Amino acid sequence: MLAPRVVVVHRRTELEELVDCHGTRGQAEFFLRGRGRDLAAVQHRHDADEAARQQVAVAVPSDWRRGTVERADLDRFRFEDGDVVLVVGPDGLVANVAKYLDGQPVVGVNPDPDRNPGVLVRHPPDRVARLLADVVADRAGIERRTMVAAELDDGQRLLAVNEVFAGHASHQSARYLLTAPGREPERQSSSGIIVGTGTGATGWCASLVRGRTAPPRLPGPADRTLAWFVREAWPSPSTGTNCVDGLLAAGDRLALAAETDGLVVFGDGLEPDRLVLSWGQQLLIGVAEATLCLVTG
C-alpha cells in the first residue's frame, strides 16, 4: 500500500517576482523606493512565507510521499486521488487550486495572518502535523464548499470556487443570447456575466449587488445555490436589459449562446486558463457536482 502523498501548493513571493523583473535586489529596492515603498516590508512577507513552507515541510511524516507545485504550473500538475493538499499562501491560492481537485482534502496554511484574512487559509503552520494525522485517520472536520461549473457544448469545462466570468476577453461589449431558468430568452450586449458561489459572495458578487434596486440574496459558502449578474447590460432595439440577475439552484443552468466570436470564460481570476466560445457555441453554467473539501480542524 502506497504511503499518503502531500502536495504543497505555493506561489512566488513579491520579492521573487521583483528580483526576476529588475535583475537584482538593489534594482528592486530602487524601484520600490521610487514608488514610496520599502523593501523591508516586502522582505518580511517573503521571510514569513519561506518560514511557513519550511515548517510545513518538517511537519510532513518522513515516510510520506511529497509533491510541490507553484501556482503558475497548476494547469500542468496532476493531482491524484487520495492526495492531501497543503496550500501555503493567501486565501486566493485555495481558490486557484480548487478547480483542479476532485474531492481531495485541502489544508489552508496562513503564513501572514496580519495580511491574509484567513477565510480559506485558516491554520497556522504549527498545526499542520496534527491536521495531517487527523486527515489520514478520517477524523478531521471537513467543510464542503459549493463550486460553480461552466461547460461548452463541445465538452470543455472548468470549475471555480469563487466565480466564473463569461464575456469579451478585453471586457468590451459581448453579444449573446441569454436563457435563465423560468425567464424568456433575451439577446444582450454587456461587459460580461458573473456567476458566483457563496464563497465568492464577499468578492466580485458583493460589488455587483451594490447599486441594484432588488438584487438576489447572495448564498452562503455551503449553499447549493449560485448568484448571477449581468454587468452593464446595454438597451437597444435588438438587445434587452430585463434579465440581469438571479439565483441558480442545484440542477438549474444559465445558458449563453455566443453571438460574438472569441468570447472567453475563466474562473477565479485565472484568465490564462480559459474556455473560448466561437459564434453559435453554447455555454452552460450551474452548480458543480464537485465541492471544495476544506479541512476546518
PDB file of C-alpha atoms in Angstrom:
ATOM      1  CA  MET A   1       0.000   0.000   0.000  1.00  0.00           C
ATOM      2  CA  LEU A   2       1.361   3.403  -1.006  1.00  0.00           C
ATOM      3  CA  ALA A   3       2.081   5.948   1.686  1.00  0.00           C
ATOM      4  CA  PRO A   4      -0.115   9.083   1.621  1.00  0.00           C
ATOM      5  CA  ARG A   5       1.055  11.889  -0.654  1.00  0.00           C
ATOM      6  CA  VAL A   6       1.109  15.527   0.421  1.00  0.00           C
ATOM      7  CA  VAL A   7       1.147  18.179  -2.287  1.00  0.00           C
ATOM      8  CA  VAL A   8       2.313  21.633  -1.182  1.00  0.00           C
ATOM      9  CA  VAL A   9       0.879  24.453  -3.282  1.00  0.00           C
ATOM     10  CA  HIS A  10       2.538  27.854  -3.109  1.00  0.00           C
ATOM     11  CA  ARG A  11       3.013  30.991  -5.142  1.00  0.00           C
ATOM     12  CA  ARG A  12       6.043  33.108  -5.872  1.00  0.00           C
ATOM     13  CA  THR A  13       6.516  35.923  -3.397  1.00  0.00           C
ATOM     14  CA  GLU A  14       6.505  39.571  -4.393  1.00  0.00           C
ATOM     15  CA  LEU A  15      10.245  39.739  -3.650  1.00  0.00           C
ATOM     16  CA  GLU A  16      10.984  36.865  -6.034  1.00  0.00           C
ATOM     17  CA  GLU A  17       8.925  38.485  -8.775  1.00  0.00           C
ATOM     18  CA  LEU A  18      10.593  41.867  -8.236  1.00  0.00           C
ATOM     19  CA  VAL A  19      14.105  40.402  -8.442  1.00  0.00           C
ATOM     20  CA  ASP A  20      13.152  38.468 -11.572  1.00  0.00           C
ATOM     21  CA  CYS A  21      11.781  41.630 -13.138  1.00  0.00           C
ATOM     22  CA  HIS A  22      14.574  44.022 -12.160  1.00  0.00           C
ATOM     23  CA  GLY A  23      17.569  41.687 -12.041  1.00  0.00           C
ATOM     24  CA  THR A  24      18.971  42.398  -8.568  1.00  0.00           C
ATOM     25  CA  ARG A  25      17.776  43.205  -5.067  1.00  0.00           C
ATOM     26  CA  GLY A  26      19.364  46.638  -5.403  1.00  0.00           C
ATOM     27  CA  GLN A  27      17.380  47.437  -8.529  1.00  0.00           C
ATOM     28  CA  ALA A  28      14.207  46.092  -6.910  1.00  0.00           C
ATOM     29  CA  GLU A  29      14.813  48.326  -3.883  1.00  0.00           C
ATOM     30  CA  PHE A  30      15.379  51.336  -6.163  1.00  0.00           C
ATOM     31  CA  PHE A  31      12.126  50.589  -7.992  1.00  0.00           C
ATOM     32  CA  LEU A  32      10.140  50.344  -4.749  1.00  0.00           C
ATOM     33  CA  ARG A  33      11.716  53.463  -3.256  1.00  0.00           C
ATOM     34  CA  GLY A  34      10.654  55.431  -6.323  1.00  0.00           C
ATOM     35  CA  ARG A  35       7.059  54.488  -5.505  1.00  0.00           C
ATOM     36  CA  GLY A  36       7.230  55.323  -1.844  1.00  0.00           C
ATOM     37  CA  ARG A  37       7.596  51.730  -0.710  1.00  0.00           C
ATOM     38  CA  ASP A  38      10.143  49.982   1.480  1.00  0.00           C
ATOM     39  CA  LEU A  39      11.930  46.747   0.553  1.00  0.00           C
ATOM     40  CA  ALA A  40      11.967  45.752   4.237  1.00  0.00           C
ATOM     41  CA  ALA A  41       8.190  45.143   4.235  1.00  0.00           C
ATOM     42  CA  VAL A  42       8.449  43.038   1.078  1.00  0.00           C
ATOM     43  CA  GLN A  43      11.357  41.104   2.615  1.00  0.00           C
ATOM     44  CA  HIS A  44       9.336  40.497   5.790  1.00  0.00           C
ATOM     45  CA  ARG A  45       6.490  38.916   3.844  1.00  0.00           C
ATOM     46  CA  HIS A  46       8.946  36.834   1.829  1.00  0.00           C
ATOM     47  CA  ASP A  47      10.616  35.586   5.023  1.00  0.00           C
ATOM     48  CA  ALA A  48       7.239  34.730   6.583  1.00  0.00           C
ATOM     49  CA  ASP A  49       6.259  32.731   3.503  1.00  0.00           C
ATOM     50  CA  GLU A  50       9.577  30.874   3.411  1.00  0.00           C
ATOM     51  CA  ALA A  51       9.423  30.101   7.140  1.00  0.00           C
ATOM     52  CA  ALA A  52       5.880  28.741   6.804  1.00  0.00           C
ATOM     53  CA  ARG A  53       6.851  26.480   3.913  1.00  0.00           C
ATOM     54  CA  GLN A  54       9.847  25.145   5.828  1.00  0.00           C
ATOM     55  CA  GLN A  55       7.710  24.471   8.895  1.00  0.00           C
ATOM     56  CA  VAL A  56       5.137  22.686   6.745  1.00  0.00           C
ATOM     57  CA  ALA A  57       7.847  20.552   5.130  1.00  0.00           C
ATOM     58  CA  VAL A  58       9.098  19.455   8.555  1.00  0.00           C
ATOM     59  CA  ALA A  59       5.548  18.575   9.645  1.00  0.00           C
ATOM     60  CA  VAL A  60       5.079  16.011   6.855  1.00  0.00           C
ATOM     61  CA  PRO A  61       5.986  12.494   8.084  1.00  0.00           C
ATOM     62  CA  SER A  62       9.275  11.302   6.614  1.00  0.00           C
ATOM     63  CA  ASP A  63       7.757   8.148   5.103  1.00  0.00           C
ATOM     64  CA  TRP A  64       5.041  10.026   3.188  1.00  0.00           C
ATOM     65  CA  ARG A  65       5.317  10.850  -0.479  1.00  0.00           C
ATOM     66  CA  ARG A  66       5.658  14.523  -1.364  1.00  0.00           C
ATOM     67  CA  GLY A  67       4.896  16.834  -4.237  1.00  0.00           C
ATOM     68  CA  THR A  68       5.094  20.571  -4.728  1.00  0.00           C
ATOM     69  CA  VAL A  69       3.604  22.889  -7.313  1.00  0.00           C
ATOM     70  CA  GLU A  70       3.711  26.625  -7.892  1.00  0.00           C
ATOM     71  CA  ARG A  71       0.533  28.476  -8.834  1.00  0.00           C
ATOM     72  CA  ALA A  72       1.651  29.175 -12.397  1.00  0.00           C
ATOM     73  CA  ASP A  73       2.067  25.419 -13.005  1.00  0.00           C
ATOM     74  CA  LEU A  74      -1.261  24.227 -11.597  1.00  0.00           C
ATOM     75  CA  ASP A  75      -2.788  23.586 -15.013  1.00  0.00           C
ATOM     76  CA  ARG A  76       0.077  21.184 -15.807  1.00  0.00           C
ATOM     77  CA  PHE A  77       0.182  19.333 -12.482  1.00  0.00           C
ATOM     78  CA  ARG A  78      -1.621  16.027 -11.995  1.00  0.00           C
ATOM     79  CA  PHE A  79      -3.294  15.615  -8.624  1.00  0.00           C
ATOM     80  CA  GLU A  80      -4.037  12.043  -7.560  1.00  0.00           C
ATOM     81  CA  ASP A  81      -6.931  10.500  -5.684  1.00  0.00           C
ATOM     82  CA  GLY A  82      -6.028  10.429  -2.005  1.00  0.00           C
ATOM     83  CA  ASP A  83      -3.684  13.427  -2.104  1.00  0.00           C
ATOM     84  CA  VAL A  84      -3.694  15.770   0.877  1.00  0.00           C
ATOM     85  CA  VAL A  85      -3.249  19.293  -0.463  1.00  0.00           C
ATOM     86  CA  LEU A  86      -1.416  21.853   1.692  1.00  0.00           C
ATOM     87  CA  VAL A  87      -1.947  25.379   0.383  1.00  0.00           C
ATOM     88  CA  VAL A  88       0.573  27.836   1.840  1.00  0.00           C
ATOM     89  CA  GLY A  89      -0.279  31.415   0.974  1.00  0.00           C
ATOM     90  CA  PRO A  90      -3.195  33.841   0.689  1.00  0.00           C
ATOM     91  CA  ASP A  91      -6.860  32.844   0.587  1.00  0.00           C
ATOM     92  CA  GLY A  92      -6.981  33.289  -3.175  1.00  0.00           C
ATOM     93  CA  LEU A  93      -4.474  30.491  -3.649  1.00  0.00           C
ATOM     94  CA  VAL A  94      -7.022  27.984  -2.325  1.00  0.00           C
ATOM     95  CA  ALA A  95      -9.469  29.220  -4.943  1.00  0.00           C
ATOM     96  CA  ASN A  96      -6.789  28.877  -7.616  1.00  0.00           C
ATOM     97  CA  VAL A  97      -6.130  25.214  -6.817  1.00  0.00           C
ATOM     98  CA  ALA A  98      -9.720  24.126  -6.092  1.00  0.00           C
ATOM     99  CA  LYS A  99     -10.684  23.897  -9.770  1.00  0.00           C
ATOM    100  CA  TYR A 100      -8.058  21.208 -10.338  1.00  0.00           C
ATOM    101  CA  LEU A 101      -9.203  18.963  -7.490  1.00  0.00           C
ATOM    102  CA  ASP A 102     -11.826  16.255  -7.195  1.00  0.00           C
ATOM    103  CA  GLY A 103     -12.593  15.772  -3.529  1.00  0.00           C
ATOM    104  CA  GLN A 104      -9.034  15.864  -2.139  1.00  0.00           C
ATOM    105  CA  PRO A 105      -8.893  17.460   1.344  1.00  0.00           C
ATOM    106  CA  VAL A 106      -7.344  20.931   1.384  1.00  0.00           C
ATOM    107  CA  VAL A 107      -5.475  22.331   4.385  1.00  0.00           C
ATOM    108  CA  GLY A 108      -5.093  26.105   4.047  1.00  0.00           C
ATOM    109  CA  VAL A 109      -1.965  27.404   5.837  1.00  0.00           C
ATOM    110  CA  ASN A 110      -1.709  31.125   6.570  1.00  0.00           C
ATOM    111  CA  PRO A 111       1.908  32.363   6.537  1.00  0.00           C
ATOM    112  CA  ASP A 112       0.995  36.003   7.224  1.00  0.00           C
ATOM    113  CA  PRO A 113      -2.110  36.455   9.451  1.00  0.00           C
ATOM    114  CA  ASP A 114      -1.563  40.217   9.573  1.00  0.00           C
ATOM    115  CA  ARG A 115      -2.126  40.390   5.813  1.00  0.00           C
ATOM    116  CA  ASN A 116      -4.320  37.406   4.892  1.00  0.00           C
ATOM    117  CA  PRO A 117      -7.886  37.359   6.298  1.00  0.00           C
ATOM    118  CA  GLY A 118      -7.758  33.566   6.697  1.00  0.00           C
ATOM    119  CA  VAL A 119     -11.180  32.780   5.253  1.00  0.00           C
ATOM    120  CA  LEU A 120      -9.794  29.775   3.354  1.00  0.00           C
ATOM    121  CA  VAL A 121      -6.279  29.557   4.842  1.00  0.00           C
ATOM    122  CA  ARG A 122      -7.344  29.054   8.435  1.00  0.00           C
ATOM    123  CA  HIS A 123      -4.424  27.264  10.030  1.00  0.00           C
ATOM    124  CA  PRO A 124      -1.021  28.355  11.356  1.00  0.00           C
ATOM    125  CA  PRO A 125       1.961  26.286  10.186  1.00  0.00           C
ATOM    126  CA  ASP A 126       2.462  24.738  13.644  1.00  0.00           C
ATOM    127  CA  ARG A 127      -0.911  22.915  13.392  1.00  0.00           C
ATOM    128  CA  VAL A 128      -0.098  21.091  10.168  1.00  0.00           C
ATOM    129  CA  ALA A 129       1.344  17.930  11.758  1.00  0.00           C
ATOM    130  CA  ARG A 130      -1.808  17.354  13.822  1.00  0.00           C
ATOM    131  CA  LEU A 131      -4.087  18.167  10.918  1.00  0.00           C
ATOM    132  CA  LEU A 132      -2.328  15.682   8.633  1.00  0.00           C
ATOM    133  CA  ALA A 133      -2.719  12.962  11.254  1.00  0.00           C
ATOM    134  CA  ASP A 134      -6.419  13.806  11.610  1.00  0.00           C
ATOM    135  CA  VAL A 135      -7.000  13.757   7.850  1.00  0.00           C
ATOM    136  CA  VAL A 136      -5.396  10.336   7.419  1.00  0.00           C
ATOM    137  CA  ALA A 137      -7.303   8.976  10.436  1.00  0.00           C
ATOM    138  CA  ASP A 138     -10.544  10.322   8.916  1.00  0.00           C
ATOM    139  CA  ARG A 139     -11.309  12.423  11.993  1.00  0.00           C
ATOM    140  CA  ALA A 140     -10.658  15.887  10.561  1.00  0.00           C
ATOM    141  CA  GLY A 141     -13.525  18.323  10.209  1.00  0.00           C
ATOM    142  CA  ILE A 142     -14.355  18.923   6.545  1.00  0.00           C
ATOM    143  CA  GLU A 143     -16.369  21.849   5.199  1.00  0.00           C
ATOM    144  CA  ARG A 144     -17.740  21.194   1.716  1.00  0.00           C
ATOM    145  CA  ARG A 145     -17.929  24.446  -0.204  1.00  0.00           C
ATOM    146  CA  THR A 146     -20.075  24.733  -3.305  1.00  0.00           C
ATOM    147  CA  MET A 147     -18.333  25.278  -6.635  1.00  0.00           C
ATOM    148  CA  VAL A 148     -19.559  26.562  -9.990  1.00  0.00           C
ATOM    149  CA  ALA A 149     -19.137  24.649 -13.266  1.00  0.00           C
ATOM    150  CA  ALA A 150     -19.037  26.079 -16.792  1.00  0.00           C
ATOM    151  CA  GLU A 151     -19.282  23.719 -19.773  1.00  0.00           C
ATOM    152  CA  LEU A 152     -19.228  24.291 -23.529  1.00  0.00           C
ATOM    153  CA  ASP A 153     -21.292  22.266 -25.979  1.00  0.00           C
ATOM    154  CA  ASP A 154     -18.087  20.549 -27.168  1.00  0.00           C
ATOM    155  CA  GLY A 155     -17.436  19.082 -23.696  1.00  0.00           C
ATOM    156  CA  GLN A 156     -14.787  21.532 -22.465  1.00  0.00           C
ATOM    157  CA  ARG A 157     -15.420  22.584 -18.878  1.00  0.00           C
ATOM    158  CA  LEU A 158     -13.918  24.367 -15.911  1.00  0.00           C
ATOM    159  CA  LEU A 159     -14.658  24.731 -12.210  1.00  0.00           C
ATOM    160  CA  ALA A 160     -14.302  27.664  -9.838  1.00  0.00           C
ATOM    161  CA  VAL A 161     -14.786  28.157  -6.122  1.00  0.00           C
ATOM    162  CA  ASN A 162     -15.497  31.918  -6.202  1.00  0.00           C
ATOM    163  CA  GLU A 163     -16.996  32.792  -9.575  1.00  0.00           C
ATOM    164  CA  VAL A 164     -16.781  32.382 -13.322  1.00  0.00           C
ATOM    165  CA  PHE A 165     -16.745  35.235 -15.819  1.00  0.00           C
ATOM    166  CA  ALA A 166     -18.132  34.965 -19.339  1.00  0.00           C
ATOM    167  CA  GLY A 167     -17.699  37.792 -21.808  1.00  0.00           C
ATOM    168  CA  HIS A 168     -15.301  39.550 -24.130  1.00  0.00           C
ATOM    169  CA  ALA A 169     -11.611  38.919 -23.476  1.00  0.00           C
ATOM    170  CA  SER A 170     -10.935  42.649 -23.061  1.00  0.00           C
ATOM    171  CA  HIS A 171     -14.200  43.274 -21.151  1.00  0.00           C
ATOM    172  CA  GLN A 172     -15.666  45.201 -24.091  1.00  0.00           C
ATOM    173  CA  SER A 173     -19.276  44.628 -25.121  1.00  0.00           C
ATOM    174  CA  ALA A 174     -20.137  40.990 -25.740  1.00  0.00           C
ATOM    175  CA  ARG A 175     -23.240  39.881 -27.642  1.00  0.00           C
ATOM    176  CA  TYR A 176     -25.078  36.672 -26.792  1.00  0.00           C
ATOM    177  CA  LEU A 177     -28.462  35.105 -26.215  1.00  0.00           C
ATOM    178  CA  LEU A 178     -29.068  34.513 -22.505  1.00  0.00           C
ATOM    179  CA  THR A 179     -31.561  31.972 -21.182  1.00  0.00           C
ATOM    180  CA  ALA A 180     -32.160  31.816 -17.420  1.00  0.00           C
ATOM    181  CA  PRO A 181     -34.445  29.302 -15.649  1.00  0.00           C
ATOM    182  CA  GLY A 182     -38.038  30.499 -15.691  1.00  0.00           C
ATOM    183  CA  ARG A 183     -37.238  33.532 -17.862  1.00  0.00           C
ATOM    184  CA  GLU A 184     -37.745  34.316 -21.531  1.00  0.00           C
ATOM    185  CA  PRO A 185     -34.533  34.170 -23.605  1.00  0.00           C
ATOM    186  CA  GLU A 186     -33.030  37.627 -24.111  1.00  0.00           C
ATOM    187  CA  ARG A 187     -30.426  38.944 -26.528  1.00  0.00           C
ATOM    188  CA  GLN A 188     -27.968  41.123 -24.664  1.00  0.00           C
ATOM    189  CA  SER A 189     -24.937  43.306 -25.154  1.00  0.00           C
ATOM    190  CA  SER A 190     -22.947  43.673 -21.939  1.00  0.00           C
ATOM    191  CA  SER A 191     -19.492  43.745 -20.417  1.00  0.00           C
ATOM    192  CA  GLY A 192     -19.951  40.174 -19.232  1.00  0.00           C
ATOM    193  CA  ILE A 193     -21.741  37.801 -16.885  1.00  0.00           C
ATOM    194  CA  ILE A 194     -20.571  36.795 -13.401  1.00  0.00           C
ATOM    195  CA  VAL A 195     -21.853  33.612 -11.745  1.00  0.00           C
ATOM    196  CA  GLY A 196     -20.671  33.283  -8.150  1.00  0.00           C
ATOM    197  CA  THR A 197     -20.790  30.899  -5.210  1.00  0.00           C
ATOM    198  CA  GLY A 198     -21.294  31.642  -1.539  1.00  0.00           C
ATOM    199  CA  THR A 199     -17.530  31.632  -1.089  1.00  0.00           C
ATOM    200  CA  GLY A 200     -17.243  34.340  -3.736  1.00  0.00           C
ATOM    201  CA  ALA A 201     -20.114  36.337  -2.216  1.00  0.00           C
ATOM    202  CA  THR A 202     -17.674  38.607  -0.358  1.00  0.00           C
ATOM    203  CA  GLY A 203     -15.760  39.481  -3.538  1.00  0.00           C
ATOM    204  CA  TRP A 204     -16.877  40.320  -7.069  1.00  0.00           C
ATOM    205  CA  CYS A 205     -20.515  39.417  -6.398  1.00  0.00           C
ATOM    206  CA  ALA A 206     -20.649  41.700  -3.364  1.00  0.00           C
ATOM    207  CA  SER A 207     -19.666  44.665  -5.510  1.00  0.00           C
ATOM    208  CA  LEU A 208     -22.276  43.752  -8.131  1.00  0.00           C
ATOM    209  CA  VAL A 209     -25.065  43.661  -5.530  1.00  0.00           C
ATOM    210  CA  ARG A 210     -24.431  47.267  -4.527  1.00  0.00           C
ATOM    211  CA  GLY A 211     -26.378  49.762  -6.565  1.00  0.00           C
ATOM    212  CA  ARG A 212     -29.075  47.308  -7.705  1.00  0.00           C
ATOM    213  CA  THR A 213     -32.624  48.011  -6.610  1.00  0.00           C
ATOM    214  CA  ALA A 214     -33.680  44.428  -5.869  1.00  0.00           C
ATOM    215  CA  PRO A 215     -30.636  42.149  -6.078  1.00  0.00           C
ATOM    216  CA  PRO A 216     -30.860  38.432  -5.284  1.00  0.00           C
ATOM    217  CA  ARG A 217     -29.802  37.299  -1.830  1.00  0.00           C
ATOM    218  CA  LEU A 218     -26.239  36.071  -2.001  1.00  0.00           C
ATOM    219  CA  PRO A 219     -25.833  32.408  -0.959  1.00  0.00           C
ATOM    220  CA  GLY A 220     -23.739  31.082   1.904  1.00  0.00           C
ATOM    221  CA  PRO A 221     -20.492  29.142   1.288  1.00  0.00           C
ATOM    222  CA  ALA A 222     -22.108  25.700   1.602  1.00  0.00           C
ATOM    223  CA  ASP A 223     -25.452  26.578  -0.039  1.00  0.00           C
ATOM    224  CA  ARG A 224     -26.071  24.624  -3.239  1.00  0.00           C
ATOM    225  CA  THR A 225     -27.050  27.882  -4.898  1.00  0.00           C
ATOM    226  CA  LEU A 226     -25.312  30.366  -7.208  1.00  0.00           C
ATOM    227  CA  ALA A 227     -25.937  34.068  -7.799  1.00  0.00           C
ATOM    228  CA  TRP A 228     -25.569  35.501 -11.312  1.00  0.00           C
ATOM    229  CA  PHE A 229     -25.270  39.048 -12.600  1.00  0.00           C
ATOM    230  CA  VAL A 230     -25.066  40.726 -15.991  1.00  0.00           C
ATOM    231  CA  ARG A 231     -22.646  43.653 -15.978  1.00  0.00           C
ATOM    232  CA  GLU A 232     -23.674  46.868 -17.735  1.00  0.00           C
ATOM    233  CA  ALA A 233     -26.357  45.434 -19.991  1.00  0.00           C
ATOM    234  CA  TRP A 234     -26.984  47.838 -22.886  1.00  0.00           C
ATOM    235  CA  PRO A 235     -30.544  48.574 -24.093  1.00  0.00           C
ATOM    236  CA  SER A 236     -31.009  48.837 -27.835  1.00  0.00           C
ATOM    237  CA  PRO A 237     -33.578  47.878 -30.493  1.00  0.00           C
ATOM    238  CA  SER A 238     -32.011  44.417 -30.636  1.00  0.00           C
ATOM    239  CA  THR A 239     -30.744  43.881 -27.044  1.00  0.00           C
ATOM    240  CA  GLY A 240     -32.570  43.940 -23.721  1.00  0.00           C
ATOM    241  CA  THR A 241     -31.946  44.558 -20.027  1.00  0.00           C
ATOM    242  CA  ASN A 242     -34.785  42.661 -18.362  1.00  0.00           C
ATOM    243  CA  CYS A 243     -32.822  39.534 -17.399  1.00  0.00           C
ATOM    244  CA  VAL A 244     -29.817  40.860 -15.468  1.00  0.00           C
ATOM    245  CA  ASP A 245     -29.537  38.867 -12.203  1.00  0.00           C
ATOM    246  CA  GLY A 246     -30.929  35.905 -10.330  1.00  0.00           C
ATOM    247  CA  LEU A 247     -30.202  32.671  -8.485  1.00  0.00           C
ATOM    248  CA  LEU A 248     -29.429  29.174  -9.734  1.00  0.00           C
ATOM    249  CA  ALA A 249     -30.416  26.196  -7.604  1.00  0.00           C
ATOM    250  CA  ALA A 250     -28.693  22.822  -7.962  1.00  0.00           C
ATOM    251  CA  GLY A 251     -29.779  21.383 -11.306  1.00  0.00           C
ATOM    252  CA  ASP A 252     -30.504  24.794 -12.854  1.00  0.00           C
ATOM    253  CA  ARG A 253     -28.423  26.027 -15.780  1.00  0.00           C
ATOM    254  CA  LEU A 254     -27.755  29.515 -17.090  1.00  0.00           C
ATOM    255  CA  ALA A 255     -27.376  29.177 -20.880  1.00  0.00           C
ATOM    256  CA  LEU A 256     -25.421  31.578 -23.073  1.00  0.00           C
ATOM    257  CA  ALA A 257     -25.247  31.261 -26.874  1.00  0.00           C
ATOM    258  CA  ALA A 258     -22.405  33.350 -28.302  1.00  0.00           C
ATOM    259  CA  GLU A 259     -23.242  35.920 -30.956  1.00  0.00           C
ATOM    260  CA  THR A 260     -19.690  37.284 -30.945  1.00  0.00           C
ATOM    261  CA  ASP A 261     -16.536  35.374 -31.850  1.00  0.00           C
ATOM    262  CA  GLY A 262     -13.850  34.981 -29.199  1.00  0.00           C
ATOM    263  CA  LEU A 263     -15.886  35.227 -26.019  1.00  0.00           C
ATOM    264  CA  VAL A 264     -13.994  33.773 -23.061  1.00  0.00           C
ATOM    265  CA  VAL A 265     -14.861  32.004 -19.818  1.00  0.00           C
ATOM    266  CA  PHE A 266     -12.487  31.815 -16.868  1.00  0.00           C
ATOM    267  CA  GLY A 267     -12.743  31.113 -13.167  1.00  0.00           C
ATOM    268  CA  ASP A 268     -11.372  32.752 -10.014  1.00  0.00           C
ATOM    269  CA  GLY A 269      -9.394  35.357 -11.924  1.00  0.00           C
ATOM    270  CA  LEU A 270      -7.172  32.839 -13.743  1.00  0.00           C
ATOM    271  CA  GLU A 271      -7.576  34.386 -17.193  1.00  0.00           C
ATOM    272  CA  PRO A 272      -4.868  32.315 -18.956  1.00  0.00           C
ATOM    273  CA  ASP A 273      -6.770  29.103 -18.131  1.00  0.00           C
ATOM    274  CA  ARG A 274      -9.853  29.857 -20.174  1.00  0.00           C
ATOM    275  CA  LEU A 275     -12.516  28.464 -22.458  1.00  0.00           C
ATOM    276  CA  VAL A 276     -13.123  30.255 -25.764  1.00  0.00           C
ATOM    277  CA  LEU A 277     -16.511  30.430 -27.497  1.00  0.00           C
ATOM    278  CA  SER A 278     -16.999  30.820 -31.229  1.00  0.00           C
ATOM    279  CA  TRP A 279     -20.136  32.311 -32.755  1.00  0.00           C
ATOM    280  CA  GLY A 280     -23.080  29.998 -32.123  1.00  0.00           C
ATOM    281  CA  GLN A 281     -21.445  27.923 -29.399  1.00  0.00           C
ATOM    282  CA  GLN A 282     -23.425  27.395 -26.209  1.00  0.00           C
ATOM    283  CA  LEU A 283     -22.209  27.694 -22.637  1.00  0.00           C
ATOM    284  CA  LEU A 284     -23.997  26.191 -19.635  1.00  0.00           C
ATOM    285  CA  ILE A 285     -23.220  27.375 -16.098  1.00  0.00           C
ATOM    286  CA  GLY A 286     -24.527  25.788 -12.910  1.00  0.00           C
ATOM    287  CA  VAL A 287     -23.751  24.266  -9.520  1.00  0.00           C
ATOM    288  CA  ALA A 288     -20.866  21.811  -9.809  1.00  0.00           C
ATOM    289  CA  GLU A 289     -21.153  18.257  -8.555  1.00  0.00           C
ATOM    290  CA  ALA A 290     -17.643  18.581  -7.090  1.00  0.00           C
ATOM    291  CA  THR A 291     -17.094  20.535  -3.887  1.00  0.00           C
ATOM    292  CA  LEU A 292     -14.063  22.094  -2.241  1.00  0.00           C
ATOM    293  CA  CYS A 293     -13.245  19.866   0.755  1.00  0.00           C
ATOM    294  CA  LEU A 294     -11.754  22.400   3.177  1.00  0.00           C
ATOM    295  CA  VAL A 295     -10.188  20.993   6.348  1.00  0.00           C
ATOM    296  CA  THR A 296     -11.503  23.019   9.275  1.00  0.00           C
ATOM    297  CA  GLY A 297      -9.745  21.299  12.174  1.00  0.00           C
TER     298      GLY A 297
END
